[in-house]
Amino acid sequence: ALVTSAVCFNNPNDDVERIIMEEARSYFSGDKTIDQVMANIESRVQVLVGEKS
């Protein structure tokens, strides 16, 4: 067998990954520039970190 076992775990960065994926869509669809997307990601992650502190 190629895979003999697997372990599932909850990724603590799921929220950050979700933010990145949401913002990346607007870049790849041509709605926002990369600079706009990066600024949005930074802002949203800062809010998230503030909420979890």
Tab-separated table of N, CA and C in Angstrom:
chain	number	residue	atom	x	y	z
A	1	ALA	N	0.849	-1.184	0.000
A	1	ALA	CA	0.000	0.000	0.000
A	1	ALA	C	0.888	1.238	0.000
A	2	LEU	N	0.464	2.208	-0.751
A	2	LEU	CA	1.225	3.445	-0.842
A	2	LEU	C	1.114	4.256	0.444
A	3	VAL	N	-0.093	4.362	0.994
A	3	VAL	CA	-0.310	5.090	2.244
A	3	VAL	C	-0.725	4.080	3.299
A	4	THR	N	0.029	4.021	4.379
A	4	THR	CA	-0.288	3.060	5.433
A	4	THR	C	-1.041	3.683	6.593
A	5	SER	N	-0.955	4.994	6.727
A	5	SER	CA	-1.704	5.679	7.777
A	5	SER	C	-1.768	7.165	7.460
A	6	ALA	N	-2.689	7.830	8.130
A	6	ALA	CA	-2.837	9.277	7.961
A	6	ALA	C	-3.268	9.875	9.287
A	7	VAL	N	-2.873	11.093	9.495
A	7	VAL	CA	-3.242	11.808	10.709
A	7	VAL	C	-3.910	13.106	10.297
A	8	CYS	N	-5.069	13.374	10.875
A	8	CYS	CA	-5.770	14.634	10.617
A	8	CYS	C	-5.534	15.560	11.804
A	9	PHE	N	-5.345	16.820	11.520
A	9	PHE	CA	-5.203	17.794	12.587
A	9	PHE	C	-5.844	19.095	12.150
A	10	ASN	N	-6.211	19.880	13.110
A	10	ASN	CA	-6.841	21.163	12.842
A	10	ASN	C	-5.748	22.201	12.637
A	11	ASN	N	-5.700	22.779	11.472
A	11	ASN	CA	-4.682	23.773	11.145
A	11	ASN	C	-5.044	25.102	11.812
A	12	PRO	N	-4.203	25.605	12.701
A	12	PRO	CA	-4.520	26.870	13.371
A	12	PRO	C	-4.514	28.065	12.418
A	13	ASN	N	-3.981	27.881	11.205
A	13	ASN	CA	-3.929	28.974	10.244
A	13	ASN	C	-5.057	28.910	9.217
A	14	ASP	N	-6.098	28.126	9.490
A	14	ASP	CA	-7.218	28.013	8.556
A	14	ASP	C	-7.821	29.373	8.235
A	15	ASP	N	-7.965	30.226	9.233
A	15	ASP	CA	-8.558	31.546	9.003
A	15	ASP	C	-7.682	32.384	8.085
A	16	VAL	N	-6.383	32.324	8.279
A	16	VAL	CA	-5.459	33.080	7.430
A	16	VAL	C	-5.507	32.532	6.006
A	17	GLU	N	-5.518	31.233	5.876
A	17	GLU	CA	-5.592	30.615	4.547
A	17	GLU	C	-6.885	31.019	3.838
A	18	ARG	N	-7.984	31.038	4.568
A	18	ARG	CA	-9.276	31.438	3.993
A	18	ARG	C	-9.220	32.879	3.503
A	19	ILE	N	-8.640	33.769	4.288
A	19	ILE	CA	-8.507	35.175	3.895
A	19	ILE	C	-7.687	35.287	2.615
A	20	ILE	N	-6.565	34.590	2.568
A	20	ILE	CA	-5.703	34.646	1.382
A	20	ILE	C	-6.445	34.148	0.153
A	21	MET	N	-7.139	33.034	0.279
A	21	MET	CA	-7.862	32.476	-0.864
A	21	MET	C	-8.977	33.414	-1.329
A	22	GLU	N	-9.700	34.008	-0.393
A	22	GLU	CA	-10.771	34.942	-0.753
A	22	GLU	C	-10.210	36.145	-1.502
A	23	GLU	N	-9.139	36.707	-0.991
A	23	GLU	CA	-8.559	37.893	-1.616
A	23	GLU	C	-7.881	37.552	-2.944
A	24	ALA	N	-7.263	36.393	-3.029
A	24	ALA	CA	-6.588	35.992	-4.267
A	24	ALA	C	-7.569	35.883	-5.426
A	25	ARG	N	-8.779	35.443	-5.143
A	25	ARG	CA	-9.796	35.342	-6.206
A	25	ARG	C	-10.011	36.676	-6.902
A	26	SER	N	-10.060	37.756	-6.125
A	26	SER	CA	-10.303	39.072	-6.728
A	26	SER	C	-9.122	39.520	-7.583
A	27	TYR	N	-7.922	39.066	-7.247
A	27	TYR	CA	-6.755	39.364	-8.080
A	27	TYR	C	-6.817	38.578	-9.388
A	28	PHE	N	-7.045	37.286	-9.272
A	28	PHE	CA	-7.033	36.440	-10.464
A	28	PHE	C	-8.209	36.713	-11.393
A	29	SER	N	-9.286	37.279	-10.860
A	29	SER	CA	-10.418	37.636	-11.725
A	29	SER	C	-10.229	39.015	-12.348
A	30	GLY	N	-9.157	39.722	-11.941
A	30	GLY	CA	-8.858	41.026	-12.510
A	30	GLY	C	-9.569	42.183	-11.837
A	31	ASP	N	-10.237	41.911	-10.715
A	31	ASP	CA	-10.980	42.961	-10.013
A	31	ASP	C	-10.086	43.881	-9.185
A	32	LYS	N	-8.944	43.354	-8.700
A	32	LYS	CA	-8.045	44.140	-7.854
A	32	LYS	C	-6.609	43.909	-8.292
A	33	THR	N	-5.772	44.906	-8.007
A	33	THR	CA	-4.340	44.758	-8.276
A	33	THR	C	-3.711	43.928	-7.160
A	34	ILE	N	-2.498	43.470	-7.401
A	34	ILE	CA	-1.791	42.703	-6.375
A	34	ILE	C	-1.549	43.560	-5.133
A	35	ASP	N	-1.296	44.853	-5.328
A	35	ASP	CA	-1.083	45.744	-4.180
A	35	ASP	C	-2.351	45.881	-3.343
A	36	GLN	N	-3.502	45.979	-4.002
A	36	GLN	CA	-4.768	46.060	-3.273
A	36	GLN	C	-5.022	44.776	-2.488
A	37	VAL	N	-4.765	43.661	-3.137
A	37	VAL	CA	-4.986	42.368	-2.493
A	37	VAL	C	-4.069	42.206	-1.286
A	38	MET	N	-2.799	42.549	-1.442
A	38	MET	CA	-1.859	42.419	-0.329
A	38	MET	C	-2.249	43.321	0.838
A	39	ALA	N	-2.692	44.536	0.537
A	39	ALA	CA	-3.130	45.450	1.594
A	39	ALA	C	-4.356	44.887	2.313
A	40	ASN	N	-5.285	44.320	1.559
A	40	ASN	CA	-6.482	43.734	2.166
A	40	ASN	C	-6.128	42.542	3.045
A	41	ILE	N	-5.230	41.693	2.548
A	41	ILE	CA	-4.812	40.531	3.338
A	41	ILE	C	-4.160	40.988	4.634
A	42	GLU	N	-3.239	41.936	4.530
A	42	GLU	CA	-2.553	42.431	5.729
A	42	GLU	C	-3.544	42.999	6.735
A	43	SER	N	-4.472	43.800	6.258
A	43	SER	CA	-5.462	44.415	7.134
A	43	SER	C	-6.342	43.365	7.811
A	44	ARG	N	-6.824	42.429	7.035
A	44	ARG	CA	-7.720	41.405	7.578
A	44	ARG	C	-7.005	40.491	8.565
A	45	VAL	N	-5.752	40.158	8.296
A	45	VAL	CA	-4.996	39.303	9.214
A	45	VAL	C	-4.702	40.059	10.509
A	46	GLN	N	-4.407	41.348	10.415
A	46	GLN	CA	-4.180	42.146	11.624
A	46	GLN	C	-5.430	42.166	12.496
A	47	VAL	N	-6.595	42.314	11.876
A	47	VAL	CA	-7.853	42.288	12.628
A	47	VAL	C	-8.029	40.921	13.289
A	48	LEU	N	-7.768	39.869	12.543
A	48	LEU	CA	-7.896	38.511	13.066
A	48	LEU	C	-6.980	38.295	14.267
A	49	VAL	N	-5.734	38.714	14.144
A	49	VAL	CA	-4.780	38.565	15.244
A	49	VAL	C	-5.244	39.374	16.454
A	50	GLY	N	-5.741	40.577	16.210
A	50	GLY	CA	-6.248	41.400	17.300
A	50	GLY	C	-7.413	40.751	18.026
A	51	GLU	N	-8.281	40.092	17.269
A	51	GLU	CA	-9.431	39.421	17.871
A	51	GLU	C	-9.011	38.215	18.700
A	52	LYS	N	-7.931	37.563	18.309
A	52	LYS	CA	-7.496	36.349	19.005
A	52	LYS	C	-6.540	36.647	20.152
A	53	SER	N	-6.146	37.909	20.308
A	53	SER	CA	-5.211	38.272	21.383
A	53	SER	C	-5.945	38.479	22.684
